[in-house]
Short mmCIF file of C-alpha atoms in Angstrom, two decimals:
data_model
loop_
_atom_site.label_atom_id
_atom_site.label_comp_id
_atom_site.label_asym_id
_atom_site.label_seq_id
_atom_site.Cartn_x
_atom_site.Cartn_y
_atom_site.Cartn_z
CA MET A 1 0.00 0.00 0.00
CA ASP A 2 1.51 3.34 -1.04
CA GLU A 3 1.31 6.48 1.08
CA ASN A 4 -1.67 7.94 -0.80
CA ASP A 5 -3.69 4.74 -0.37
CA PHE A 6 -2.77 4.68 3.30
CA LEU A 7 -3.95 8.29 3.74
CA ALA A 8 -7.16 7.57 1.84
CA GLU A 9 -7.89 4.61 4.08
CA ARG A 10 -7.34 6.64 7.22
CA PHE A 11 -9.46 9.49 5.82
CA GLU A 12 -12.37 7.12 5.18
CA GLU A 13 -12.28 6.14 8.85
CA HIS A 14 -13.15 9.76 9.70
CA ARG A 15 -15.47 10.62 6.79
CA ALA A 16 -18.80 10.12 8.61
CA HIS A 17 -17.62 12.23 11.56
CA LEU A 18 -16.36 14.99 9.26
CA ARG A 19 -19.64 15.06 7.34
CA ALA A 20 -21.51 15.41 10.64
CA VAL A 21 -19.35 18.41 11.57
CA ALA A 22 -19.88 20.02 8.17
CA TYR A 23 -23.65 19.39 8.23
CA ARG A 24 -24.01 21.19 11.55
CA MET A 25 -21.91 24.05 10.28
CA LEU A 26 -23.58 24.47 6.89
CA GLY A 27 -27.07 22.95 7.17
CA SER A 28 -26.64 21.63 3.63
CA LEU A 29 -25.93 18.02 2.74
CA SER A 30 -24.37 18.81 -0.63
CA GLU A 31 -22.19 21.58 0.78
CA ALA A 32 -21.17 19.28 3.63
CA ASP A 33 -19.97 16.77 1.05
CA ASP A 34 -18.06 19.55 -0.73
CA ALA A 35 -16.38 20.56 2.54
CA VAL A 36 -15.36 16.97 3.27
CA GLN A 37 -13.94 16.59 -0.23
CA GLU A 38 -11.92 19.78 0.21
CA ALA A 39 -10.58 18.41 3.50
CA TRP A 40 -9.38 15.32 1.63
CA LEU A 41 -7.64 17.49 -0.98
CA ARG A 42 -5.88 19.44 1.76
CA LEU A 43 -4.86 16.23 3.49
CA SER A 44 -3.47 14.77 0.27
CA ARG A 45 -1.32 17.89 -0.21
CA SER A 46 -0.08 18.05 3.38
CA ASP A 47 2.72 16.41 5.32
CA VAL A 48 0.94 14.91 8.32
CA SER A 49 3.74 12.63 9.43
CA GLY A 50 4.05 14.63 12.64
CA VAL A 51 0.31 14.78 13.35
CA GLY A 52 -0.52 12.63 16.35
CA ASN A 53 -4.30 13.00 16.19
CA LEU A 54 -5.38 12.86 12.55
CA GLY A 55 -9.08 12.95 13.45
CA GLY A 56 -8.63 16.16 15.41
CA TRP A 57 -6.52 17.67 12.63
CA LEU A 58 -9.18 16.84 10.02
CA THR A 59 -11.95 18.21 12.24
CA THR A 60 -10.28 21.61 12.45
CA VAL A 61 -9.57 21.53 8.69
CA VAL A 62 -13.25 20.89 7.94
CA GLY A 63 -14.17 23.63 10.41
CA ARG A 64 -11.89 26.07 8.59
CA VAL A 65 -13.33 25.09 5.20
CA CYS A 66 -16.90 25.54 6.50
CA LEU A 67 -16.03 28.88 8.05
CA ASP A 68 -14.75 30.09 4.67
CA MET A 69 -17.94 28.85 2.99
CA LEU A 70 -20.16 30.63 5.52
CA ARG A 71 -18.22 33.85 5.10
CA ALA A 72 -18.51 33.53 1.32
CA ARG A 73 -22.29 33.19 1.67
CA THR A 74 -22.37 36.42 3.64
CA ALA A 75 -20.14 38.21 1.12
CA ARG A 76 -22.42 37.14 -1.74
CA GLY A 77 -25.46 38.36 0.19
CA GLU A 78 -26.98 34.87 0.35
CA GLU A 79 -27.83 35.23 4.03
CA SER A 80 -31.16 37.07 4.20
CA LEU A 81 -33.95 37.72 6.63
CA ASP A 82 -36.05 35.01 4.97
CA VAL A 83 -36.28 31.65 6.67
CA ARG A 84 -34.00 28.96 5.28
CA VAL A 85 -34.78 25.53 6.66
CA PRO A 86 -31.67 23.33 6.55
CA ASP A 87 -31.62 20.15 4.48
CA PRO A 88 -33.53 17.52 6.47
CA VAL A 89 -32.13 14.04 7.03
CA ILE A 90 -34.91 11.54 6.42
CA GLY A 91 -34.76 8.28 8.32
CA GLY A 92 -31.70 6.21 9.14
CA ALA A 93 -31.67 6.96 12.88
CA ALA A 94 -34.06 4.30 14.10
CA ASP A 95 -33.23 1.19 12.10
CA GLY A 96 -29.44 1.29 12.21
CA ILE A 97 -29.17 0.63 8.46
CA ASP A 98 -27.19 3.73 7.59
CA PRO A 99 -24.24 4.46 9.94
CA GLU A 100 -23.52 7.71 8.10
CA HIS A 101 -27.02 8.99 8.89
CA GLN A 102 -26.50 7.93 12.50
CA ALA A 103 -23.37 10.10 12.64
CA LEU A 104 -25.24 13.01 11.10
CA LEU A 105 -27.97 12.76 13.73
CA ALA A 106 -25.90 12.09 16.84
CA ASP A 107 -27.08 14.28 19.72
CA SER A 108 -30.49 14.62 18.02
CA VAL A 109 -29.61 17.70 16.02
CA GLY A 110 -33.13 18.68 14.99
CA LEU A 111 -34.13 21.16 12.32
CA ALA A 112 -35.18 23.71 14.95
CA LEU A 113 -31.67 23.77 16.40
CA LEU A 114 -30.09 24.04 12.96
CA VAL A 115 -32.36 26.99 12.13
CA VAL A 116 -31.08 28.78 15.25
CA LEU A 117 -27.47 27.94 14.37
CA GLN A 118 -27.98 29.67 11.02
CA THR A 119 -28.70 32.95 12.83
CA LEU A 120 -25.22 32.95 14.41
CA ALA A 121 -22.24 34.76 13.00
CA PRO A 122 -19.89 32.30 11.22
CA ALA A 123 -17.21 32.44 13.91
CA GLU A 124 -19.80 31.95 16.68
CA ARG A 125 -21.26 28.99 14.86
CA LEU A 126 -17.86 27.36 14.43
CA ALA A 127 -16.89 27.87 18.06
CA PHE A 128 -20.19 26.42 19.29
CA VAL A 129 -20.29 23.47 16.90
CA LEU A 130 -16.68 22.43 17.38
CA HIS A 131 -16.59 22.89 21.15
CA ASP A 132 -20.09 22.15 22.40
CA MET A 133 -20.98 19.42 19.90
CA PHE A 134 -17.59 17.84 19.22
CA ALA A 135 -15.50 18.73 22.30
CA VAL A 136 -12.71 20.46 20.35
CA PRO A 137 -10.59 22.51 22.82
CA PHE A 138 -10.64 26.29 22.50
CA GLU A 139 -6.86 26.16 22.11
CA GLU A 140 -7.46 24.50 18.74
CA ILE A 141 -10.50 26.60 17.80
CA GLY A 142 -8.78 29.95 18.40
CA PRO A 143 -6.33 29.71 15.47
CA VAL A 144 -9.14 28.65 13.10
CA VAL A 145 -11.13 31.85 13.78
CA GLY A 146 -8.04 34.02 14.20
CA ARG A 147 -8.72 34.66 17.88
CA THR A 148 -7.15 33.79 21.21
CA PRO A 149 -8.55 30.75 23.05
CA ALA A 150 -10.25 33.12 25.50
CA ALA A 151 -11.91 35.01 22.65
CA ALA A 152 -13.02 31.73 21.07
CA ARG A 153 -14.56 30.77 24.41
CA GLN A 154 -16.54 34.03 24.38
CA LEU A 155 -17.78 33.29 20.85
CA ALA A 156 -19.11 29.93 22.00
CA SER A 157 -20.67 31.50 25.10
CA ARG A 158 -22.58 34.04 22.98
CA ALA A 159 -23.76 31.27 20.69
CA ARG A 160 -24.83 29.17 23.66
CA ARG A 161 -27.06 31.97 24.94
CA ARG A 162 -28.84 32.07 21.56
CA VAL A 163 -29.22 28.31 21.40
CA ARG A 164 -30.44 28.02 24.99
CA GLY A 165 -33.93 29.12 23.99
CA THR A 166 -34.36 26.18 21.60
CA ALA A 167 -36.96 23.75 22.96
CA THR A 168 -35.70 20.34 24.08
CA PRO A 169 -37.78 17.69 22.31
CA ASP A 170 -39.32 14.66 23.98
CA THR A 171 -37.16 11.58 23.45
CA ASP A 172 -39.93 8.96 23.32
CA LEU A 173 -40.54 8.27 19.62
CA ALA A 174 -43.75 6.35 20.39
CA ARG A 175 -45.18 9.38 22.19
CA GLN A 176 -44.02 11.65 19.39
CA ARG A 177 -45.80 9.36 16.92
CA GLU A 178 -49.06 9.73 18.84
CA VAL A 179 -48.85 13.52 18.55
CA VAL A 180 -47.99 13.33 14.83
CA ASP A 181 -50.92 10.95 14.22
CA ALA A 182 -53.26 13.37 16.01
CA PHE A 183 -51.89 16.27 13.96
CA MET A 184 -52.45 14.40 10.69
CA ALA A 185 -55.91 13.16 11.69
CA ALA A 186 -57.04 16.70 12.51
CA SER A 187 -55.65 18.00 9.22
CA ARG A 188 -57.34 15.28 7.17
CA ALA A 189 -60.66 15.75 8.95
CA GLY A 190 -60.53 19.53 8.61
CA ASP A 191 -60.98 19.80 12.38
CA PHE A 192 -59.47 23.17 13.25
CA GLU A 193 -59.97 22.93 17.01
CA ALA A 194 -58.47 19.43 17.17
CA LEU A 195 -55.43 20.75 15.33
CA VAL A 196 -55.11 23.67 17.74
CA ALA A 197 -55.29 21.19 20.63
CA VAL A 198 -52.05 19.43 19.62
CA LEU A 199 -50.16 22.71 19.29
CA ASP A 200 -48.44 24.56 22.10
CA PRO A 201 -50.01 28.02 22.60
CA ASP A 202 -46.68 29.62 21.64
CA VAL A 203 -45.85 27.29 18.76
CA VAL A 204 -43.69 28.76 15.99
CA LEU A 205 -43.85 27.72 12.35
CA ARG A 206 -41.00 28.42 9.94
CA ALA A 207 -41.48 27.63 6.25
CA ASP A 208 -38.90 27.62 3.49
CA THR A 209 -40.91 27.57 0.26
CA GLY A 210 -38.31 28.84 -2.17
CA ALA A 211 -40.15 30.09 -5.24
CA GLY A 212 -42.94 27.58 -4.75
CA PHE A 213 -45.36 29.84 -2.85
CA PRO A 214 -44.31 33.44 -3.49
CA GLY A 215 -45.70 36.00 -1.08
CA LEU A 216 -46.37 33.49 1.69
CA ALA A 217 -45.05 34.73 5.03
CA ALA A 218 -42.13 32.63 6.24
CA THR A 219 -42.95 32.62 9.95
CA ALA A 220 -46.11 32.25 12.01
CA ARG A 221 -46.56 32.18 15.79
CA GLY A 222 -49.34 31.03 18.09
CA ALA A 223 -51.54 27.95 17.93
CA ARG A 224 -54.48 29.44 16.01
CA GLU A 225 -52.28 31.28 13.52
CA VAL A 226 -50.20 28.17 12.86
CA ALA A 227 -53.29 25.96 12.58
CA GLY A 228 -54.73 28.39 10.06
CA ARG A 229 -51.53 28.20 8.04
CA ALA A 230 -51.62 24.41 8.12
CA PHE A 231 -55.21 24.43 6.86
CA MET A 232 -54.07 26.29 3.73
CA PHE A 233 -52.43 23.03 2.64
CA ARG A 234 -55.04 20.55 3.84
CA ARG A 235 -55.63 19.42 0.23
CA PHE A 236 -52.30 17.58 0.60
CA ALA A 237 -53.16 16.09 4.01
CA HIS A 238 -54.15 12.69 2.61
CA PHE A 239 -50.71 12.35 1.00
CA ALA A 240 -48.88 13.04 4.28
CA ARG A 241 -47.14 10.20 6.11
CA PRO A 242 -45.16 10.07 9.36
CA ALA A 243 -41.40 9.87 8.90
CA LEU A 244 -38.21 10.24 10.86
CA VAL A 245 -36.90 13.75 10.23
CA ASN A 246 -33.52 14.44 11.82
CA GLY A 247 -34.09 11.64 14.30
CA ALA A 248 -37.52 12.78 15.47
CA MET A 249 -41.03 12.09 14.21
CA GLY A 250 -42.06 14.42 11.44
CA ILE A 251 -44.15 14.35 8.29
CA VAL A 252 -43.21 13.82 4.64
CA THR A 253 -45.73 14.57 1.90
CA VAL A 254 -45.29 13.02 -1.55
CA ALA A 255 -48.13 13.44 -4.07
CA ASP A 256 -48.19 11.73 -7.48
CA GLY A 257 -44.57 10.72 -7.02
CA GLU A 258 -43.43 14.31 -6.40
CA PRO A 259 -42.26 15.53 -2.96
CA VAL A 260 -44.44 18.35 -1.64
CA SER A 261 -42.90 19.03 1.77
CA VAL A 262 -40.81 17.73 4.64
CA MET A 263 -42.02 18.86 8.05
CA GLY A 264 -39.82 18.65 11.13
CA LEU A 265 -41.78 18.78 14.39
CA THR A 266 -40.37 19.64 17.79
CA ILE A 267 -42.62 17.95 20.34
CA THR A 268 -42.23 18.86 24.01
CA GLY A 269 -44.58 17.75 26.79
CA GLY A 270 -46.88 16.13 24.25
CA LYS A 271 -47.39 19.38 22.32
CA VAL A 272 -45.90 20.64 19.06
CA VAL A 273 -43.75 23.64 19.99
CA ALA A 274 -42.04 24.19 16.62
CA ILE A 275 -42.71 23.26 13.01
CA ASP A 276 -39.98 23.63 10.39
CA ILE A 277 -41.12 23.03 6.83
CA LEU A 278 -39.07 22.62 3.68
CA ALA A 279 -41.39 23.11 0.70
CA ASP A 280 -38.92 24.41 -1.87
CA PRO A 281 -39.60 22.19 -4.91
CA GLU A 282 -36.05 22.43 -6.26
CA ARG A 283 -34.38 21.52 -2.96
CA LEU A 284 -36.90 18.73 -2.29
CA ARG A 285 -36.11 17.11 -5.62
CA GLY A 286 -32.45 17.16 -4.63
CA LEU A 287 -33.23 15.01 -1.58
CA GLY A 288 -34.25 12.07 -3.74
CA LEU A 289 -37.51 11.39 -1.90
CA GLY A 290 -39.46 8.55 -3.48
CA PRO A 291 -43.19 7.90 -3.06
CA ASP A 292 -42.52 5.15 -0.50
CA VAL A 293 -40.01 6.92 1.74
CA ALA A 294 -42.51 8.24 4.28
CA GLU A 295 -44.21 4.92 4.91
CA ARG A 296 -40.87 3.07 5.03
CA GLU A 297 -39.16 5.47 7.42
CA GLY A 298 -42.26 6.16 9.53
CA ARG A 299 -42.96 2.50 10.15
CA GLY A 300 -42.78 1.37 13.75
#
């Protein structure tokens, strides 16, 4: 085995972990893959004979690549006030079939948390993700963001205060499924009050529709307002099926073989406290959702 093959083999051992880091940083599966590929290119061009912890070295490299990508987004004006729901990860967490999906969803990184992470400044996001989610020391984070370790610690602390308000979801998937079933039953029956009953009074809905529904407000708050928004799409209710969305019970809607939406639900205390919807037709097609995915992943 030559040196390049040896490096490639060692890199593959860390690929799933690196993709998980990049996904939390970028909220995009395709961009996460790009960041991991760039990390491989940098590894292949580097002398790492003196690196004792290759996994740690690669983690900081991916972090640096993602930081550059986030800053480039800002420079191009891609970060706007409109809601952008991150790419959802459908299934894979419950059945153990896909180890790479398991790595992506470790620590139950739900869509609601990823939405909050997107509101952070790039350096804050990196400091929080690397330290709080992957236990990278601030001594290693500081050089990546061009700050002292103490300054990197402050970045993570500011991020932590923003993230602290994110609801902690119930962990019982069976109980989550009961709430999702009640939500779908109310939608299909056109029972407005029953739908309100499964929503927390302060529920927040965030919808990323792309160009699919121009003029539709991206955010709604309060049980009756959110229920009213949900009723706008009740014609699709009979195509909705429960599914695992980022490790929690959610809803995937596929009509006539075409994906309509992926809905991530944050369920706390038996009530839906947050709904994050991806209904951008172009991005949904990129997820490769087939007509059977909801029933297959929601089974159980």
